[in-house]
Amino acid sequence: TDFCGGFLRQKLADAAEDADLYHDYNDTMEFEYFNSMLINKVDEDGNPLPLGGAFPLEENEHFNKLPVNVQTSNIQVPTNVYNRDPDIVNGVYMSEALDNVFIDNFQKDPTLTWQYFGSATGFFRLYPGIQWIPDESGVVTFDCRNRNWYIQAATSPKDVVIVVDVSGSMKGLRLTIAKHTINTILDTLGENDFVNIIAYSDYVRYVEPCFKGTLVQADLDNREVQTSSLNPVCHINHKLLFSANPIEKDYLIITAATAMGQGSLCNQAIMLITDGAMEDFEDVFEEFNWPDKRVRVFTYLIGREVTFAENTKWIACNNKGYYTHVSTLADVQENVMEYLHVLSRPMVINHDHDIIWTEAYMDSVVTQNLLLMTSVAMPVLLSHGILLGVVGTDVALKELMRLALRYKLGVHGYAFLITNNGYILSHPDLRPLLIHEET
Ligand SMILES: *[C@@H]1O[C@H](CO)[C@@H](O)[C@H](O)[C@H]1NC(C)=O
């Protein structure tokens, strides 16, 4: 796994950390940067757009024939994040220092493709610079913080039990928001994580009966099964739903905690999604989670109603979690991201163990890359353990397979790739087909 250098990422991560260390935060800073959505565009009067301007692009064989600028990186900001927010402007300014490293890396190793820095504040610095094409409705939903490479590098393996209230009041917009919250949480999980979903009204049951009582690996298949199981939960009548071995509601948290016993035992979290009255479960927490509070509880209060905020807040605050109020669909993304900050990796002494390799995938969104590849990434942390973001690069699997010299393999020999965290990236019998699409 030293191919194309832990060294390179190390240099990137070091440069990002140094840049931040020497930068004083300025909350009135004005700084013009190249926003990949706004470059090379003009307003009605023919003037360049703010944060835009002339940005030379040239078609490049090495980057899927896309028009790129190999002299500099540029910045993408998701539509729901203000592109002149002081956090963004300061972050973009400090991370300019990465350009030299990107260019130097590419000159030293021309097989390198895309190199990038995803910031915890939400901006994405991509080298080489490109023009970002929005979807038909003109929005950019791409958020580097929910890419697999970002989440895996930013957090340690987690066990997550999602507990969702499906009682009578959870319908219409609230139900849509609750489902979107669950899907957004599932999107933050990967092969290193374990998950299950429990639904409750008067009774408690597992959303996917096949996974009953266990945490399952949050690989793509299992995440999809859980997502598709959500629909019946939410639409059909609850009598039908809870007929199979219902557990009384008093045992809700105990059920969630029991499921926890079988996971990876690293970061453990219960995500409680509700729209209303909630008991505080004080006895239960006292019994199973206090005083060490091994399991964090994050609570998401859905809908405009805040009358019941007290109990939900109390539960989160007394279990090392985080309370959020999610009143609109647009709130979901940022609110779910909060939990990742709480669970992000503790300060890491030895960076060498931090490099992660993602599952093999194709990326149809950013780089329109229809070749199987893996992303190699590592977190960028300040000395006091605060996560600045994640640096990474994409590596085409065919580049890696070139390392296996055919004549050395012998007649019946074959090559396969396995990463330090146990993913099989390439094998003659493996047909991975994971395409990241905008949701
Ligand atoms: C902060 O930025 C503003 C605008 O760019 C500038 O006028 C000011 O001098 C900066 N403050 C410091 C302390 O650098």
GROMACS .gro file of N, CA and C in nm, residues 254-333:
model
  240
  254ILE      N    1  -3.313  -0.052   2.578
  254ILE     CA    2  -3.243  -0.177   2.611
  254ILE      C    3  -3.221  -0.260   2.484
  255THR      N    4  -3.324  -0.261   2.399
  255THR     CA    5  -3.313  -0.335   2.273
  255THR      C    6  -3.197  -0.278   2.190
  256ALA      N    7  -3.193  -0.145   2.183
  256ALA     CA    8  -3.086  -0.080   2.106
  256ALA      C    9  -2.950  -0.113   2.167
  257ALA      N   10  -2.944  -0.109   2.301
  257ALA     CA   11  -2.817  -0.133   2.368
  257ALA      C   12  -2.771  -0.278   2.353
  258THR      N   13  -2.867  -0.371   2.352
  258THR     CA   14  -2.833  -0.512   2.335
  258THR      C   15  -2.772  -0.534   2.197
  259ALA      N   16  -2.833  -0.472   2.098
  259ALA     CA   17  -2.780  -0.485   1.962
  259ALA      C   18  -2.635  -0.435   1.958
  260MET      N   19  -2.608  -0.330   2.036
  260MET     CA   20  -2.474  -0.273   2.043
  260MET      C   21  -2.368  -0.373   2.084
  261GLY      N   22  -2.407  -0.467   2.170
  261GLY     CA   23  -2.311  -0.560   2.226
  261GLY      C   24  -2.237  -0.640   2.120
  262GLN      N   25  -2.292  -0.643   1.996
  262GLN     CA   26  -2.234  -0.733   1.896
  262GLN      C   27  -2.153  -0.661   1.790
  263GLY      N   28  -2.134  -0.534   1.804
  263GLY     CA   29  -2.067  -0.461   1.696
  263GLY      C   30  -1.918  -0.453   1.715
  264SER      N   31  -1.860  -0.345   1.667
  264SER     CA   32  -1.715  -0.332   1.668
  264SER      C   33  -1.664  -0.277   1.801
  265LEU      N   34  -1.755  -0.232   1.888
  265LEU     CA   35  -1.721  -0.183   2.023
  265LEU      C   36  -1.629  -0.062   2.023
  266CYS      N   37  -1.619   0.009   1.910
  266CYS     CA   38  -1.537   0.130   1.911
  266CYS      C   39  -1.626   0.248   1.946
  267ASN      N   40  -1.660   0.326   1.846
  267ASN     CA   41  -1.752   0.436   1.866
  267ASN      C   42  -1.893   0.382   1.861
  268GLN      N   43  -1.971   0.401   1.967
  268GLN     CA   44  -2.107   0.350   1.964
  268GLN      C   45  -2.205   0.464   1.980
  269ALA      N   46  -2.308   0.462   1.896
  269ALA     CA   47  -2.405   0.571   1.901
  269ALA      C   48  -2.546   0.521   1.875
  270ILE      N   49  -2.640   0.578   1.950
  270ILE     CA   50  -2.782   0.558   1.920
  270ILE      C   51  -2.832   0.690   1.862
  271MET      N   52  -2.899   0.682   1.746
  271MET     CA   53  -2.957   0.800   1.683
  271MET      C   54  -3.107   0.794   1.704
  272LEU      N   55  -3.159   0.884   1.781
  272LEU     CA   56  -3.301   0.880   1.816
  272LEU      C   57  -3.376   0.986   1.735
  273ILE      N   58  -3.467   0.940   1.650
  273ILE     CA   59  -3.538   1.032   1.562
  273ILE      C   60  -3.685   1.034   1.603
  274THR      N   61  -3.734   1.148   1.648
  274THR     CA   62  -3.871   1.154   1.697
  274THR      C   63  -3.932   1.289   1.665
  275ASP      N   64  -4.066   1.295   1.670
  275ASP     CA   65  -4.131   1.424   1.645
  275ASP      C   66  -4.211   1.470   1.766
  276GLY      N   67  -4.194   1.400   1.877
  276GLY     CA   68  -4.281   1.444   1.986
  276GLY      C   69  -4.240   1.394   2.121
  277ALA      N   70  -4.339   1.376   2.204
  277ALA     CA   71  -4.317   1.342   2.344
  277ALA      C   72  -4.231   1.217   2.355
  278MET      N   73  -4.143   1.221   2.450
  278MET     CA   74  -4.047   1.113   2.465
  278MET      C   75  -4.023   1.102   2.614
  279GLU      N   76  -4.027   0.983   2.667
  279GLU     CA   77  -3.987   0.977   2.808
  279GLU      C   78  -3.835   0.991   2.816
  280ASP      N   79  -3.783   1.014   2.935
  280ASP     CA   80  -3.639   1.040   2.939
  280ASP      C   81  -3.555   0.913   2.958
  281PHE      N   82  -3.620   0.800   2.987
  281PHE     CA   83  -3.549   0.671   3.002
  281PHE      C   84  -3.438   0.678   3.107
  282GLU      N   85  -3.455   0.765   3.206
  282GLU     CA   86  -3.347   0.785   3.303
  282GLU      C   87  -3.300   0.654   3.367
  283ASP      N   88  -3.398   0.571   3.410
  283ASP     CA   89  -3.363   0.443   3.475
  283ASP      C   90  -3.277   0.357   3.383
  284VAL      N   91  -3.320   0.356   3.257
  284VAL     CA   92  -3.252   0.269   3.162
  284VAL      C   93  -3.108   0.315   3.139
  285PHE      N   94  -3.091   0.446   3.120
  285PHE     CA   95  -2.956   0.497   3.099
  285PHE      C   96  -2.868   0.472   3.221
  286GLU      N   97  -2.930   0.491   3.338
  286GLU     CA   98  -2.858   0.469   3.462
  286GLU      C   99  -2.805   0.326   3.468
  287GLU      N  100  -2.892   0.235   3.427
  287GLU     CA  101  -2.860   0.093   3.431
  287GLU      C  102  -2.749   0.055   3.331
  288PHE      N  103  -2.764   0.103   3.206
  288PHE     CA  104  -2.671   0.047   3.106
  288PHE      C  105  -2.564   0.142   3.057
  289ASN      N  106  -2.580   0.272   3.079
  289ASN     CA  107  -2.484   0.362   3.013
  289ASN      C  108  -2.407   0.453   3.108
  290TRP      N  109  -2.453   0.465   3.231
  290TRP     CA  110  -2.383   0.554   3.322
  290TRP      C  111  -2.302   0.472   3.420
  291PRO      N  112  -2.195   0.517   3.479
  291PRO     CA  113  -2.141   0.652   3.461
  291PRO      C  114  -2.048   0.667   3.340
  292ASP      N  115  -2.002   0.558   3.278
  292ASP     CA  116  -1.900   0.579   3.174
  292ASP      C  117  -1.954   0.630   3.040
  293LYS      N  118  -2.086   0.620   3.017
  293LYS     CA  119  -2.147   0.674   2.893
  293LYS      C  120  -2.074   0.626   2.767
  294ARG      N  121  -2.061   0.495   2.762
  294ARG     CA  122  -1.991   0.432   2.651
  294ARG      C  123  -2.065   0.454   2.519
  295VAL      N  124  -2.198   0.455   2.527
  295VAL     CA  125  -2.278   0.477   2.406
  295VAL      C  126  -2.325   0.622   2.404
  296ARG      N  127  -2.294   0.691   2.294
  296ARG     CA  128  -2.345   0.829   2.283
  296ARG      C  129  -2.485   0.825   2.224
  297VAL      N  130  -2.569   0.917   2.269
  297VAL     CA  131  -2.704   0.923   2.213
  297VAL      C  132  -2.724   1.059   2.147
  298PHE      N  133  -2.753   1.056   2.016
  298PHE     CA  134  -2.781   1.178   1.941
  298PHE      C  135  -2.931   1.183   1.916
  299THR      N  136  -2.992   1.298   1.941
  299THR     CA  137  -3.137   1.305   1.921
  299THR      C  138  -3.170   1.406   1.812
  300TYR      N  139  -3.264   1.369   1.728
  300TYR     CA  140  -3.310   1.454   1.618
  300TYR      C  141  -3.459   1.477   1.637
  301LEU      N  142  -3.496   1.600   1.670
  301LEU     CA  143  -3.637   1.632   1.686
  301LEU      C  144  -3.689   1.685   1.552
  302ILE      N  145  -3.786   1.613   1.497
  302ILE     CA  146  -3.835   1.642   1.362
  302ILE      C  147  -3.960   1.731   1.368
  303GLY      N  148  -3.969   1.828   1.276
  303GLY     CA  149  -4.091   1.910   1.265
  303GLY      C  150  -4.075   2.045   1.333
  304ARG      N  151  -4.179   2.127   1.320
  304ARG     CA  152  -4.169   2.265   1.371
  304ARG      C  153  -4.192   2.271   1.522
  305GLU      N  154  -4.261   2.172   1.573
  305GLU     CA  155  -4.300   2.169   1.714
  305GLU      C  156  -4.178   2.158   1.805
  306VAL      N  157  -4.163   2.249   1.902
  306VAL     CA  158  -4.049   2.235   1.993
  306VAL      C  159  -4.094   2.215   2.139
  307THR      N  160  -4.225   2.198   2.157
  307THR     CA  161  -4.278   2.178   2.293
  307THR      C  162  -4.209   2.064   2.365
  308PHE      N  163  -4.171   1.963   2.285
  308PHE     CA  164  -4.117   1.843   2.348
  308PHE      C  165  -3.963   1.840   2.346
  309ALA      N  166  -3.906   1.956   2.322
  309ALA     CA  167  -3.761   1.960   2.307
  309ALA      C  168  -3.686   1.921   2.434
  310GLU      N  169  -3.744   1.952   2.550
  310GLU     CA  170  -3.671   1.934   2.676
  310GLU      C  171  -3.617   1.792   2.696
  311ASN      N  172  -3.707   1.694   2.685
  311ASN     CA  173  -3.665   1.555   2.708
  311ASN      C  174  -3.562   1.506   2.606
  312THR      N  175  -3.586   1.540   2.482
  312THR     CA  176  -3.494   1.495   2.377
  312THR      C  177  -3.355   1.558   2.399
  313LYS      N  178  -3.356   1.683   2.440
  313LYS     CA  179  -3.230   1.752   2.469
  313LYS      C  180  -3.160   1.686   2.588
  314TRP      N  181  -3.239   1.658   2.690
  314TRP     CA  182  -3.185   1.599   2.813
  314TRP      C  183  -3.117   1.465   2.783
  315ILE      N  184  -3.183   1.384   2.701
  315ILE     CA  185  -3.127   1.252   2.668
  315ILE      C  186  -2.990   1.267   2.602
  316ALA      N  187  -2.980   1.357   2.503
  316ALA     CA  188  -2.854   1.376   2.432
  316ALA      C  189  -2.746   1.430   2.526
  317CYS      N  190  -2.783   1.531   2.604
  317CYS     CA  191  -2.683   1.596   2.690
  317CYS      C  192  -2.631   1.503   2.799
  318ASN      N  193  -2.714   1.410   2.841
  318ASN     CA  194  -2.670   1.321   2.948
  318ASN      C  195  -2.606   1.193   2.897
  319ASN      N  196  -2.591   1.185   2.765
  319ASN     CA  197  -2.526   1.067   2.709
  319ASN      C  198  -2.422   1.107   2.604
  320LYS      N  199  -2.350   1.215   2.633
  320LYS     CA  200  -2.239   1.260   2.550
  320LYS      C  201  -2.273   1.275   2.402
  321GLY      N  202  -2.400   1.308   2.375
  321GLY     CA  203  -2.440   1.321   2.235
  321GLY      C  204  -2.467   1.465   2.198
  322TYR      N  205  -2.560   1.483   2.108
  322TYR     CA  206  -2.584   1.612   2.049
  322TYR      C  207  -2.731   1.618   2.016
  323TYR      N  208  -2.798   1.728   2.052
  323TYR     CA  209  -2.940   1.743   2.019
  323TYR      C  210  -2.953   1.834   1.899
  324THR      N  211  -3.032   1.795   1.800
  324THR     CA  212  -3.058   1.888   1.690
  324THR      C  213  -3.206   1.889   1.658
  325HIS      N  214  -3.252   2.006   1.616
  325HIS     CA  215  -3.389   2.023   1.576
  325HIS      C  216  -3.391   2.033   1.424
  326VAL      N  217  -3.461   1.941   1.359
  326VAL     CA  218  -3.462   1.937   1.213
  326VAL      C  219  -3.602   1.976   1.166
  327SER      N  220  -3.618   2.103   1.127
  327SER     CA  221  -3.756   2.145   1.095
  327SER      C  222  -3.785   2.144   0.946
  328THR      N  223  -3.683   2.145   0.861
  328THR     CA  224  -3.710   2.137   0.717
  328THR      C  225  -3.615   2.036   0.652
  329LEU      N  226  -3.649   1.997   0.532
  329LEU     CA  227  -3.564   1.901   0.459
  329LEU      C  228  -3.424   1.957   0.437
  330ALA      N  229  -3.416   2.089   0.418
  330ALA     CA  230  -3.287   2.152   0.391
  330ALA      C  231  -3.194   2.147   0.512
  331ASP      N  232  -3.252   2.129   0.632
  331ASP     CA  233  -3.171   2.123   0.754
  331ASP      C  234  -3.099   1.991   0.772
  332VAL      N  235  -3.146   1.888   0.704
  332VAL     CA  236  -3.105   1.752   0.737
  332VAL      C  237  -2.954   1.733   0.726
  333GLN      N  238  -2.900   1.772   0.611
  333GLN     CA  239  -2.758   1.747   0.583
  333GLN      C  240  -2.666   1.804   0.692
   0.00000   0.00000   0.00000
